[in-house]
Coordinates of C-alpha atoms in Angstrom, one line a residue:
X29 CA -42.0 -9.7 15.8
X30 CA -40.3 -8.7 18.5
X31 CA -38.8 -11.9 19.1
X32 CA -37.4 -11.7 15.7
X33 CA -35.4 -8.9 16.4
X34 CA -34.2 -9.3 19.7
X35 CA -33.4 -13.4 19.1
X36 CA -31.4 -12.2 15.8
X37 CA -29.2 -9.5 17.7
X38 CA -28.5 -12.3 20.7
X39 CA -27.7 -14.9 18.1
X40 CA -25.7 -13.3 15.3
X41 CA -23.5 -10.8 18.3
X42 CA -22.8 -13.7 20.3
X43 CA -23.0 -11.0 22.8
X44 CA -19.3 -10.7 24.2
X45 CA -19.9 -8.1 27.4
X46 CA -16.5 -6.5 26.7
X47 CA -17.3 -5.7 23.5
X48 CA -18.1 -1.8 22.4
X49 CA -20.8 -2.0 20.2
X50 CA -21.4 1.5 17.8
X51 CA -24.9 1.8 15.9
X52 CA -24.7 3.6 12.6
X53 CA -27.8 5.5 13.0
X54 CA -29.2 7.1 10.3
X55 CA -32.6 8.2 12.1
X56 CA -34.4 5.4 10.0
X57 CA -36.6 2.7 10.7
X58 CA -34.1 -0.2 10.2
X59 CA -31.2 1.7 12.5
X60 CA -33.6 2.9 14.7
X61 CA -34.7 -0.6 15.6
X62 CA -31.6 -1.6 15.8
X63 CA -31.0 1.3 18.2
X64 CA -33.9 0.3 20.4
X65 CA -33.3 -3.4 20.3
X66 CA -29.4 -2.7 21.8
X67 CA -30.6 -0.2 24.4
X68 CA -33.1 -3.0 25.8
X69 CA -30.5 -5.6 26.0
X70 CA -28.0 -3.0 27.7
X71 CA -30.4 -1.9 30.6
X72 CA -30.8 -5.9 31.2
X73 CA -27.2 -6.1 31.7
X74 CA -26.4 -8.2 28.4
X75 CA -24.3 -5.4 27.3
X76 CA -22.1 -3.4 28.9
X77 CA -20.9 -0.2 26.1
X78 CA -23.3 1.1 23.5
X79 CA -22.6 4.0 21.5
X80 CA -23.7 5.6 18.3
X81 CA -22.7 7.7 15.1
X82 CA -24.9 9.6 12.3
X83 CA -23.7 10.7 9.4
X84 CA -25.0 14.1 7.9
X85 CA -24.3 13.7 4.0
X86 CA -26.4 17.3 3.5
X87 CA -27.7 15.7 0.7
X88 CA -31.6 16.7 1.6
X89 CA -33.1 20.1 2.7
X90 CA -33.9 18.0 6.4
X91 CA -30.5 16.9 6.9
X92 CA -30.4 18.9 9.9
X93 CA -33.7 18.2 11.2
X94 CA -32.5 14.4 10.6
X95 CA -29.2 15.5 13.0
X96 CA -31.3 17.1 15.7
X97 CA -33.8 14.0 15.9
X98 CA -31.3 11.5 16.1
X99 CA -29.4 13.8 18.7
X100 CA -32.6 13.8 21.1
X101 CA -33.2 9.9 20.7
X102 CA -30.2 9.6 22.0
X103 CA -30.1 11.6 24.4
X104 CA -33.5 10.1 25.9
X105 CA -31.9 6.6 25.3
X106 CA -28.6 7.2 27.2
X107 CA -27.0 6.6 24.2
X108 CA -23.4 9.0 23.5
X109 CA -23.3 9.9 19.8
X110 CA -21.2 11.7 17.7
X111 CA -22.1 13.8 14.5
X112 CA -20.3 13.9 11.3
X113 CA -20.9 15.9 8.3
X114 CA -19.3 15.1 5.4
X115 CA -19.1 16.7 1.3
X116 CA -20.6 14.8 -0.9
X117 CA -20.1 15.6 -4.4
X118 CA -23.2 15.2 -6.7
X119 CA -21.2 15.3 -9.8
X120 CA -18.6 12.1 -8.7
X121 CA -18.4 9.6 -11.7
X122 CA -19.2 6.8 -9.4
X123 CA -22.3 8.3 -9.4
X124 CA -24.2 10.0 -6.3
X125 CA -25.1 7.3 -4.2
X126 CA -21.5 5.4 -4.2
X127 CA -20.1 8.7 -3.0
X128 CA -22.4 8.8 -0.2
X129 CA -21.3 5.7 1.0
X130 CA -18.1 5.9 0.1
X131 CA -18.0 9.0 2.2
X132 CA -19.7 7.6 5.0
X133 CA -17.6 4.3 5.5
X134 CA -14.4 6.6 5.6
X135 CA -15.7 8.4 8.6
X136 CA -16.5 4.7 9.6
X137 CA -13.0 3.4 8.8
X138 CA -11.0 6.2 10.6
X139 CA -13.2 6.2 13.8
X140 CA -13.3 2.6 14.6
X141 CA -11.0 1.5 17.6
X142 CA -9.8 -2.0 18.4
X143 CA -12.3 -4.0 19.9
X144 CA -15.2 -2.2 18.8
X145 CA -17.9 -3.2 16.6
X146 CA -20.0 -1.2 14.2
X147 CA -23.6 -2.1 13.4
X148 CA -25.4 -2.0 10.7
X149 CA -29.5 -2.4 10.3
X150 CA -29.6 -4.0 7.0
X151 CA -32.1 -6.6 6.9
X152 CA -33.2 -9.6 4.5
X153 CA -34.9 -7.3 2.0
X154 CA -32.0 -5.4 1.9
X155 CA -30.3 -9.0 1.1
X156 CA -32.6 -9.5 -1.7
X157 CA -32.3 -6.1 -3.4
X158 CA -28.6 -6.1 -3.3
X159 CA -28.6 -9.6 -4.5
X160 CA -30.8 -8.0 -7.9
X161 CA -29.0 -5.4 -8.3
X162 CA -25.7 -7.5 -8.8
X163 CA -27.3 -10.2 -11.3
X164 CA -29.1 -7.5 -13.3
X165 CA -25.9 -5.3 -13.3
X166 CA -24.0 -8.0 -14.2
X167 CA -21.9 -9.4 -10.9
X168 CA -19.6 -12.1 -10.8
X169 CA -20.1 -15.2 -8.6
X170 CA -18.7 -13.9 -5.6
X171 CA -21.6 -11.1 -6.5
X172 CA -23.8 -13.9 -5.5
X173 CA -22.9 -13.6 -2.1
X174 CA -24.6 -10.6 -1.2
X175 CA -24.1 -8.0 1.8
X176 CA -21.4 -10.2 4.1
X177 CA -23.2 -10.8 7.7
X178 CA -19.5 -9.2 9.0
X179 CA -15.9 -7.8 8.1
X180 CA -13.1 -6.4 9.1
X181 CA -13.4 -2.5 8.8
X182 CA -10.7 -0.1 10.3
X183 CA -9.1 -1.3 14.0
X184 CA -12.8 -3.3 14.5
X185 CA -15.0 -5.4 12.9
X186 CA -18.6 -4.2 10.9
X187 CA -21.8 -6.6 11.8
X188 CA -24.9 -6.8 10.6
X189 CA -27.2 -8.5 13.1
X190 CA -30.3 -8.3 11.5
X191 CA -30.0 -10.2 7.8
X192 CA -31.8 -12.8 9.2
X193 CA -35.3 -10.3 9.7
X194 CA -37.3 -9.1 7.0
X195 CA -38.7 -5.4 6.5
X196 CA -41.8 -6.5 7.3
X197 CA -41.0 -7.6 11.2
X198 CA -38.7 -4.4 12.1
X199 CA -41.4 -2.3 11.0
X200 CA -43.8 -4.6 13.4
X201 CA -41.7 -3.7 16.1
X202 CA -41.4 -0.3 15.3
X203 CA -44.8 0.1 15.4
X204 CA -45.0 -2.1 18.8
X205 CA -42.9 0.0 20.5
X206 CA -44.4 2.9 19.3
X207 CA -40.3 4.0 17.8
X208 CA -40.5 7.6 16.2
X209 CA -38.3 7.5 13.3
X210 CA -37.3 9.9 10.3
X211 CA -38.1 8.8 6.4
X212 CA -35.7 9.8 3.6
X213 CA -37.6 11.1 0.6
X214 CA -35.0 9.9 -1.4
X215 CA -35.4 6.0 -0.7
X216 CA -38.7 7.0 -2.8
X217 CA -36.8 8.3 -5.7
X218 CA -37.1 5.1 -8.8
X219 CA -34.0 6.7 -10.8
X220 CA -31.6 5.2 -8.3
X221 CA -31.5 1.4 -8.9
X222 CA -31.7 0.0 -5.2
X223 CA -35.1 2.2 -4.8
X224 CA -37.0 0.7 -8.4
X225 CA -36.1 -2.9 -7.7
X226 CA -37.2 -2.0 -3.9
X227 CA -40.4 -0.3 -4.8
X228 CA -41.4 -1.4 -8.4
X229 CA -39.5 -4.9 -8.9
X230 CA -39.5 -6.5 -5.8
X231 CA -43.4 -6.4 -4.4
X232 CA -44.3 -7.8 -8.0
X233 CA -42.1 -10.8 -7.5
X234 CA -43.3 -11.2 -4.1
X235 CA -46.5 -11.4 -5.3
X236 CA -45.8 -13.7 -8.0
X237 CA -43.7 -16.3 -5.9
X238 CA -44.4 -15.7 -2.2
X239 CA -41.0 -15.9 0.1
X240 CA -38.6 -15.1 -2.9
X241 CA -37.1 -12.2 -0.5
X242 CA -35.9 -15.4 2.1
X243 CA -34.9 -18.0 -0.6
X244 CA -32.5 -14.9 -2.6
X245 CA -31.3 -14.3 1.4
X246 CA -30.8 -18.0 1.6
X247 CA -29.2 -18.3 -1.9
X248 CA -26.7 -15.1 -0.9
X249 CA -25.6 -16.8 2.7
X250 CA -25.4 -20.8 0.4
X251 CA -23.1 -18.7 -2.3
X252 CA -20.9 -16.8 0.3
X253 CA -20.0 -20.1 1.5
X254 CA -18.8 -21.5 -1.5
X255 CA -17.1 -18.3 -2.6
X256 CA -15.1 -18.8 0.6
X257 CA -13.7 -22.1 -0.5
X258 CA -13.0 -20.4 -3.6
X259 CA -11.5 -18.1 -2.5
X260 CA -8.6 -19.6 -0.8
X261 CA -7.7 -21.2 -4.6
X262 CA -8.1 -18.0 -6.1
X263 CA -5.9 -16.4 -3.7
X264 CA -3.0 -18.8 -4.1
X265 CA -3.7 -18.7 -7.7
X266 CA -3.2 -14.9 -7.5
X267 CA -0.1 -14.9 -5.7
X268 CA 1.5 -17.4 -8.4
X269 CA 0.8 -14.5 -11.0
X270 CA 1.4 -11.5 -8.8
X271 CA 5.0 -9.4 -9.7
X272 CA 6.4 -6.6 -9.3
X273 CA 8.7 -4.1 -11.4
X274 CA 9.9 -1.1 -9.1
X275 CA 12.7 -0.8 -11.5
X276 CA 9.6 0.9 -14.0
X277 CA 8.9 3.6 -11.2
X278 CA 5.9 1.1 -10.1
X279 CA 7.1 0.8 -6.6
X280 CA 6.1 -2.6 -4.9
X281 CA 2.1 -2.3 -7.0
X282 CA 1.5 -5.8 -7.8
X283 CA 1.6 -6.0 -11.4
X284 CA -0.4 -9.6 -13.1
X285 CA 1.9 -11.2 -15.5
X286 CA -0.3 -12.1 -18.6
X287 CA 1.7 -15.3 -19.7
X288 CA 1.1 -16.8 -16.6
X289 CA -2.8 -16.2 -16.1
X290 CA -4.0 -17.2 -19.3
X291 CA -2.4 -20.4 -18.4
X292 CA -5.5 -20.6 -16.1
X293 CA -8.9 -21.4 -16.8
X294 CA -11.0 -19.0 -18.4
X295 CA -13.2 -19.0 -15.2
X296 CA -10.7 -18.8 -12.4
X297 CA -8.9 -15.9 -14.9
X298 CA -11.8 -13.8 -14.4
X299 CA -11.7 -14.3 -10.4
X300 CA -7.9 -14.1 -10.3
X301 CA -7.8 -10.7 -12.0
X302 CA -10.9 -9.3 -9.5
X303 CA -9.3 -10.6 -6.7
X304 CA -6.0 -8.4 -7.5
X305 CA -8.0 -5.4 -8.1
X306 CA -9.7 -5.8 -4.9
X307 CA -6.2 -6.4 -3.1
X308 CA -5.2 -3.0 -4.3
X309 CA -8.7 -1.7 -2.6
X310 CA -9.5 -0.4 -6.7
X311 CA -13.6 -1.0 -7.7
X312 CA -14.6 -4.2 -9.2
X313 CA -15.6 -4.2 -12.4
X314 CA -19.2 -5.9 -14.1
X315 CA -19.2 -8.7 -16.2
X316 CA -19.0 -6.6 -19.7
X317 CA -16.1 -4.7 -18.4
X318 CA -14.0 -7.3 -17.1
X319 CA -14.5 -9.5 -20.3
X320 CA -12.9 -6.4 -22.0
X321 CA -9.9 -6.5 -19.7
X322 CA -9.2 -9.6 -22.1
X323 CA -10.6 -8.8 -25.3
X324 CA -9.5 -5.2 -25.6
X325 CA -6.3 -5.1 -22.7
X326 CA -4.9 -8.7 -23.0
X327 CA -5.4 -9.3 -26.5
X328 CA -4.4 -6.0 -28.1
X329 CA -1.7 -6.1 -30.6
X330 CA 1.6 -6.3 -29.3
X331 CA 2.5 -2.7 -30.0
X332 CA -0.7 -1.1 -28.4
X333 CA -0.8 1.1 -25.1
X334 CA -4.1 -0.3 -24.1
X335 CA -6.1 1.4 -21.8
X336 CA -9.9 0.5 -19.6
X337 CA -11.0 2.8 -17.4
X338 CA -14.4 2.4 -14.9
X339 CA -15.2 4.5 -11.7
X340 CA -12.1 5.3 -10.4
X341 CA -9.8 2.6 -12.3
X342 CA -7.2 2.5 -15.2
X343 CA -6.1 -0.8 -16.4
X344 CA -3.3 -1.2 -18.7
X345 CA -1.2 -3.8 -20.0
X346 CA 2.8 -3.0 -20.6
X347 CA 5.7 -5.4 -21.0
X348 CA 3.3 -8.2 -20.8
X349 CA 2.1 -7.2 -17.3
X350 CA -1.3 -6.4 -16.3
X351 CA -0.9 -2.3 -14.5
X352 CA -3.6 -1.0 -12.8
X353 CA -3.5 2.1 -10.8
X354 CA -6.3 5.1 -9.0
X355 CA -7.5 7.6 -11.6
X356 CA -4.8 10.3 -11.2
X357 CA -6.2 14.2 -12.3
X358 CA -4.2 16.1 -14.9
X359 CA -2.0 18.7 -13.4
X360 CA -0.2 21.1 -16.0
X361 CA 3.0 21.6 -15.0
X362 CA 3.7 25.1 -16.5
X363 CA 6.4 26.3 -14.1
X364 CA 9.8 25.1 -13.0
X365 CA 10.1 23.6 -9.7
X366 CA 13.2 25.1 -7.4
X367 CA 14.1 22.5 -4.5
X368 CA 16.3 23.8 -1.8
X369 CA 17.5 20.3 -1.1
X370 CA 20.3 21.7 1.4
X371 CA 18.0 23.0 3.4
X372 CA 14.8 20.6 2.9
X373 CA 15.5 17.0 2.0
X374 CA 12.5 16.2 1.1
X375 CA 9.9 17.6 -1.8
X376 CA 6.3 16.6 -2.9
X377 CA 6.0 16.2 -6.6
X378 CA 2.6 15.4 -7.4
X379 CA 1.3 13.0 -9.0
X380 CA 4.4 11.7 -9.6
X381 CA 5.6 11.3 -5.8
X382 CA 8.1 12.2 -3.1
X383 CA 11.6 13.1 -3.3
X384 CA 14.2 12.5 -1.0
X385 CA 18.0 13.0 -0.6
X386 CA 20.0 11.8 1.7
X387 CA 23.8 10.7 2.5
X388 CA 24.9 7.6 0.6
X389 CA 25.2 4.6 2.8
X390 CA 28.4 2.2 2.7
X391 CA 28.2 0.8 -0.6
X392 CA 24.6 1.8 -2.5
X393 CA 25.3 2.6 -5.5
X394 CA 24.0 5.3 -8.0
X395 CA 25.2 8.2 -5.6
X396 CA 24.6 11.8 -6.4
X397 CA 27.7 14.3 -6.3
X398 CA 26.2 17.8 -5.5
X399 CA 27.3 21.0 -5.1
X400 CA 25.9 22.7 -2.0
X401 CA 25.2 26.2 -3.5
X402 CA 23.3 25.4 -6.2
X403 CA 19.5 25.0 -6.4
X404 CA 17.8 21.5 -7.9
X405 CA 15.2 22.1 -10.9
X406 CA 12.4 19.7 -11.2
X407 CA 11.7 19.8 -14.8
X408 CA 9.4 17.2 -16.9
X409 CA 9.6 16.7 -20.8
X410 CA 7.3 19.5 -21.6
X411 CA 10.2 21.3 -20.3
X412 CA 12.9 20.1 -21.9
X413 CA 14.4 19.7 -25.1
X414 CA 12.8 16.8 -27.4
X415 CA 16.1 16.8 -29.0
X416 CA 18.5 16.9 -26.2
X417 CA 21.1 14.3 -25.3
X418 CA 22.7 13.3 -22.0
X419 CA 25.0 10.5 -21.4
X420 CA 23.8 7.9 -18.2
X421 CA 26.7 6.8 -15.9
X422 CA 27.3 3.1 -16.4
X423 CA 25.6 3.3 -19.7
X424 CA 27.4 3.7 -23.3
X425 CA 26.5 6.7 -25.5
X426 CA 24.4 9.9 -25.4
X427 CA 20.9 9.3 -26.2
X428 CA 18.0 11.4 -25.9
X429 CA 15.3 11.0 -22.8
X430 CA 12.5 9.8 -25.4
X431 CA 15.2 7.1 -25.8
X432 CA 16.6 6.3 -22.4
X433 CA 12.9 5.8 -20.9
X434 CA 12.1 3.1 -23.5
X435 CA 15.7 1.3 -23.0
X436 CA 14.8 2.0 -19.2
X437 CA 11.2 0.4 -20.0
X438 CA 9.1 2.7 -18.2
X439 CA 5.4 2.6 -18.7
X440 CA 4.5 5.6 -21.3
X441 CA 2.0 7.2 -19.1
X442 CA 4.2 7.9 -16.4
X443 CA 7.1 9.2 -18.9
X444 CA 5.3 12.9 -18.8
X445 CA 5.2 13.0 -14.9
X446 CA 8.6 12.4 -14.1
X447 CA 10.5 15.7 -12.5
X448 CA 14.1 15.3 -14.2
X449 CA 17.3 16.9 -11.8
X450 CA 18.7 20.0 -13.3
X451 CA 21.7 22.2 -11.9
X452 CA 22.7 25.1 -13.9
X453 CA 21.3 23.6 -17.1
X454 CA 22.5 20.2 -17.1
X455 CA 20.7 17.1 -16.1
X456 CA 21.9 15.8 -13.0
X457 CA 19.7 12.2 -13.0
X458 CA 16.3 10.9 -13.3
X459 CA 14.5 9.7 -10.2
X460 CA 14.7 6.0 -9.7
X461 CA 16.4 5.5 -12.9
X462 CA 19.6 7.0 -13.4
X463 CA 22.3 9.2 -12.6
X464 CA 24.1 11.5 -15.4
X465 CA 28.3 11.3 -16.3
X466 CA 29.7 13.7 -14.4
X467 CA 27.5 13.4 -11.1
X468 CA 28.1 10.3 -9.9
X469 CA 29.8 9.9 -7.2
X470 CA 31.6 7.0 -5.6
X471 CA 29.4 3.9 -4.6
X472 CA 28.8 4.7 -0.5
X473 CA 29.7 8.5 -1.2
X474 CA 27.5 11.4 -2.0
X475 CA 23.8 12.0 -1.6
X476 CA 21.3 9.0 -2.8
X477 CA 18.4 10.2 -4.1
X478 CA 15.1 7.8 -2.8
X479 CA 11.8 8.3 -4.5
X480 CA 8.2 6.9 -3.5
X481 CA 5.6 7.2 -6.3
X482 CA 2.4 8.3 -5.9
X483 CA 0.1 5.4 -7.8

């Protein structure tokens, strides 16, 4: 069993001297061997830097017992480590044990150098378990491919060395090397999904069919590779359908244009719209969900403001564009906002984004005449008149702003965000948009007013 172990972590690290190796250590059995396994090969000169990092989520009444064990292994082992304690809300709609991790790989993200690697102790079993969970929560086929063996995570690289070892042989060598290690009463709790197919599901199909934990590990590893080659079609496939509108305050997002992707096949549809959403770093949806991106988004009647929302996504279709964007909270905006712009050129205007002004450059057009002793209101529609009518520069007529955003095509959920430019009661322009008769200025003359959304 030993052999196992240490053959895996020579085999899968390639074991590049220069490289600095990081163990997340959780205090576990799994990390803990893992722990071990790199401290042996460093004292016989295979490895050069080892370090590690735990990750207090003070989610259990012996989180810092947990801290103060891993601290003193450690410390026996030669090993530096840092600490990190991070909030972890219980009541996060992802649901308790995403926000762990999600908490957990940001600490991971932010503290990874260049040329460093970060490992991880999750084994075959683990493999198998994820691999259920998928298929029973209804994955797509690049699902199939289960926890990836390695990937790039912030300046380095994450491995996982020991996919290739089952539970069963890192708890032989734990008990070999006589490795004291901590146990998280919550890996016993059935209510999370990992933890029932782990303790009810999985022992009862190993029973039933011997070695179905290595053949799901295989089956992950044979479907990774294949996703791989897909992948490079779905890509190119993605980029053929892949737009973008910052003219509708949507910045450079990359929008999906719907008459081109249901030109594809249904099946490469599905994987062209998860691979965008996964581009834009926004969760994946299940198999139910995503066929409701077309049933309910895409093939909505032509008037509807469709809208899907799952964990911390909001889909929409507008224009014949696919939109999807971060959940962004409700802020009431009750109060004027007063913006010095003389003296600060720059203002924060959540959710909808950051203003700037500046001098005009030779020739841009859409230039701002202000006067200097007068203070800019930020006002949004709540704010203003429904009824009101302002004339655009470069545009005929006097319409009101209900009417100017729909010639102007902007999504109708962004329409109540937008801060509208008042001076002494009139509007002075509309951010990205358009600039009101009787503050233009010349094109290359004035102030040009830059704004970067917040989506």
């Amino acid at each position: 069993m030993d052999c196992h172990v240490t053959e895996a972590l020579r085999f899968s690290l390639g074991l590049r001297p220069e490289t600095s190796f990081i163990v997340a250590y959780s205090g576990g059995v799994d990390s803990t061997v893992l722990l071990h396994g790199l401290v042996a090969l460093r004292n016989a000169g295979v490895i050069d830097r080892l370090k590690a990092i735990h990750i207090n989520h003070g989610l259990s009444e012996h989180a810092q017992q947990w801290e103060k064990h891993c601290q003193l292994v450690c410390d026996r082992w030669l090993v530096p480590l840092k600490i990190f304690s991070v909030a972890v809300s219980e009541a996060s709609s992802a649901g308790l044990e995403q926000a762990a991790r999600s908490a957990r790989y940001k600490v991971f993200h932010d503290e990874l150098a260049k040329e460093e690697c970060l490992l991880q102790g999750h084994h075959m079993n683990d493999q198998a378990e994820t691999l259920l969970f998928r298929l029973f929560r209804g994955t797509g086929i690049d699902g199939l491919s289960g926890i990836p063996s390695s990937r790039p995570l912030g300046k380095g690289v994450l491995f996982r060395p020991l996919l290739s070892v089952s539970r069963t042989d890192i708890e032989a060598y734990a008990c070999c090397h006589q490795l004291a290690y901590i146990h998280d009463e919550s890996n016993d709790d059935r209510r999370f999904s990992r933890n029932y197919i782990r303790h009810a599901l999985l022992p009862v199909i190993e029973q039933r069919w011997p070695g179905a934990s290595q053949r799901l590990a295989v089956l992950a590893k044979e479907s990774f590779q294949v996703n791989e080659q897909l992948r490079n079609s779905v890509i190119e496939l993605t980029d053929a359908v892949i737009q973008t509108r910052p003219q509708w305050l949507l910045g450079n997002k990359p929008l999906l244009n719907i008459t081109r992707l249901i030109k594809l096949k249904p099946l490469i549809q599905q994987q062209v719209v998860r691979y965008w959403l996964k581009k834009q770093s926004l969760p994946i949806p299940n198999r139910d969900l995503l066929e409701k991106v077309f049933t309910e988004i895409i093939s909505a009647r032509g008037d509807a403001c469709p809208l899907l929302s799952w964990s911390d996504c909001e889909l929409r279709r507008h224009q014949g564009f696919l939109v999807a964007s971060k959940s962004q909270p409700v802020i009431d905006c009750i109060s004027v906002h007063c913006w010095n712009w003389s003296q600060q050129s720059e203002y924060a205007y959540p959710p909808f984004g950051y203003l700037r002004l500046r001098e005009a450059n030779e020739n841009e057009k859409n230039c701002l005449a202000l006067p200097h002793d007068h203070l800019i209101e930020l006002r949004t529609r709540d704010m203003i008149d429904s009824g009101m009518k302002v004339a655009v520069a470069g545009r005929s007529g006097r319409k009101t702003i209900k009417r100017w955003l729909q010639d102007f095509h902007i999504p109708p959920w962004l329409r109540q965000d937008i801060p509208f430019l008042f001076i002494m009661g009139d509007m002075v322009a509309a951010p990205g948009l358009w600039v009101c008769e009787g503050y233009q200025a010349k094109d290359g003359t004035g102030y040009k007013l830059d704004m970067h959304p917040m989506i």
